[in-house]
Amino acid sequence: MQVEAIYNQGRIELTQPLQLRHPRVRVIVEVPDEEVPDTPSMPSASPVAATLNQAERSGLREIQDDILKEIIQILGPLYRQRIAASVTDDKQVYMDSLAEKHGS
Amino acid sequence: MKNLVFDVNAILDLWLSRRPEAQLKTIASLILLCRQGSARGWVASSSLHVLEYLAVRQFKSEGIDPAVARQTVRQLLNKLLEDLNPLSCFGFQQDQTLVAQTDLEDAQIVAAASQLQGPTAMVTNDKRFDTRGTAVQQLMPTEVSEWLQPDSPTEKLDFIDLKTQQDAIRPQLESHLHRVLHHGQYILGPEVRELEQRLATYTGAQHCISVASGTEALLISLMALGIGPGDEVITTPFTFVATAEVIVLVGAKPVFVDAELDTGNIDAALIESRITERTKAILPVSLYGQPADMDAINAMAARHGDIPVIEDAAQSFGAMYKGRKSGNLSTIGCTSFFPSKPLGCYGDGGAIFTSDDQLAQACREIRVHGQSQRYVHTRIGVGGRMDTLQCAILLAKLPRFDHEVAQRIAIGQRYNALIDQVRIPRIQQWPDRTSVFAQYTVLVDDRAALQAKLQATGIPTAVHYPVPLNQQPAYAHLCCPDCTPAAARLAQRVISLPMSPDITESGLDRIVAALQASGHPPLSQLQ
């Protein structure tokens, strides 16, 4: 059976609770090839420069779109361009949500 | 590394596409920087439910089924937490948030962000977000790129940067520390056993016995071997005092053998002539993170009636010697978890490694006052246990350790290339072993002047070690001061430069440029 997990700083964390017969079980994890570094590298002199260098190699638009594409994929039919909301708008919606939850 | 704490509005803009595409891409690129490890991204735990409320509410207002809306938002949150770390705001911080002049939600986020060690910015579209009175910057997404540029070259470097590591593992640290606070087994708790098992597996040794410090590891090892008055232990004078101190403490005599000029480690070729019938152990130190010539020492010890060999691996945990891990290269290996060590806790700690069952049992008993079972003291011991909390801290650090060792090696090699270009002699590494560069050490003539010049440009240095032990007042009677000339020569000239797995390439360039600018003449005769 396959289960979803997140690699986080060296630990594998399951996204859903999983009941198994034994408390300790050896499992095989499939790691995406693109996540495996070729050789250890120095911490970058300039984090922004590093990103921009990578951007130059593969196109800035493509790199930035990675995050957006993932969000759009999750949203599916819920994705659409919406009008800007101010911080005040957000706070009002938040208060409305709390009122709905707590019944006031 | 700099920290970016994302406010609710920036994330919502991205999720709900509430801004023009260019602005959404700016926010996305900042999260991408965090994914790539160029900045460290955070979202306050107290923001997560706000994000959920607002996003679900938006979808519901568009006629989406509430269950579908909630499920979608949970997926978005999961995806977000792949790139951003959850940032805790603790109970003890609430008093401080209640007196803040801003609203409680923002005050909680700022209180949480203020705990981070590195430079920290709040990424928000809310210009009213109040970070006054804290070191946290408030930046619009478009302002972040400029803020992320490298720091001013005059800013003081850390000799050992533990802050970046702490930010990198903060969620794990919090989780591990709270687990101990919850179960309350502060002495020999489950984290102690887990750490010992994991470190034994890591080194390949059959046994790992955690102890209160690296010094305690050496002392307990000597006691377990039954070394006492009238015995001799061969060691190096070019080391931290603990190495010889423990020999004297058990009543034995340290016999100092000179160091190698190129590595600073004990010169294995000189050991054999110092072995006598009173020699009960050989105690080489794997200095600066590089194992000593353990095969030669082990072979010599075997030829003379299997003299036990104790590797002082306080600085070399993580290093390899001919395919084996430092700490598991001889009868016993001892390491230290002092905070500045390659694997360091947040206090004192250490460990003993051995594959000898009887020695392991002896070490375990000596660690707890020589106790074989409760209130049965079968041998003289010490109170030498490592705290559960310190073990929990190391367990939080272990998943990052391989990465840190790889970084140390890469940084050490980069240092070597730069230092060789400016023709300054340095400690050498042998090709049959790796160094974890607990220190990065070069050799100069006028050390004090160089230290002053580097200090003036914000570059701290240290000396490991300025006086060989056989020249120290408490040890001088044990060996003539001039019979270890290499150690004396090294002690006059060594100087250690800033080193840690998180030092940046620009930091390294700056250090080497400052060395070059100091006009320090290369030392001619040393190598």
mmCIF file of C-alpha atoms in Angstrom, chain A residues 1-6 14-18 20 27:
data_model
loop_
_atom_site.group_PDB
_atom_site.id
_atom_site.type_symbol
_atom_site.label_atom_id
_atom_site.label_comp_id
_atom_site.label_asym_id
_atom_site.label_seq_id
_atom_site.Cartn_x
_atom_site.Cartn_y
_atom_site.Cartn_z
ATOM 1 C CA MET A 1 0.000 0.000 0.000
ATOM 2 C CA GLN A 2 1.179 3.545 -0.661
ATOM 3 C CA VAL A 3 0.797 6.360 1.849
ATOM 4 C CA GLU A 4 1.649 10.038 1.586
ATOM 5 C CA ALA A 5 4.444 11.421 3.744
ATOM 6 C CA ILE A 6 6.447 14.602 3.967
ATOM 7 C CA LEU A 14 2.961 10.761 7.609
ATOM 8 C CA THR A 15 0.198 13.136 6.584
ATOM 9 C CA GLN A 16 -2.463 10.778 7.953
ATOM 10 C CA PRO A 17 -2.373 8.569 11.080
ATOM 11 C CA LEU A 18 -1.508 4.977 10.165
ATOM 12 C CA LEU A 20 0.247 -0.968 11.718
ATOM 13 C CA VAL A 27 9.615 0.946 4.779
#
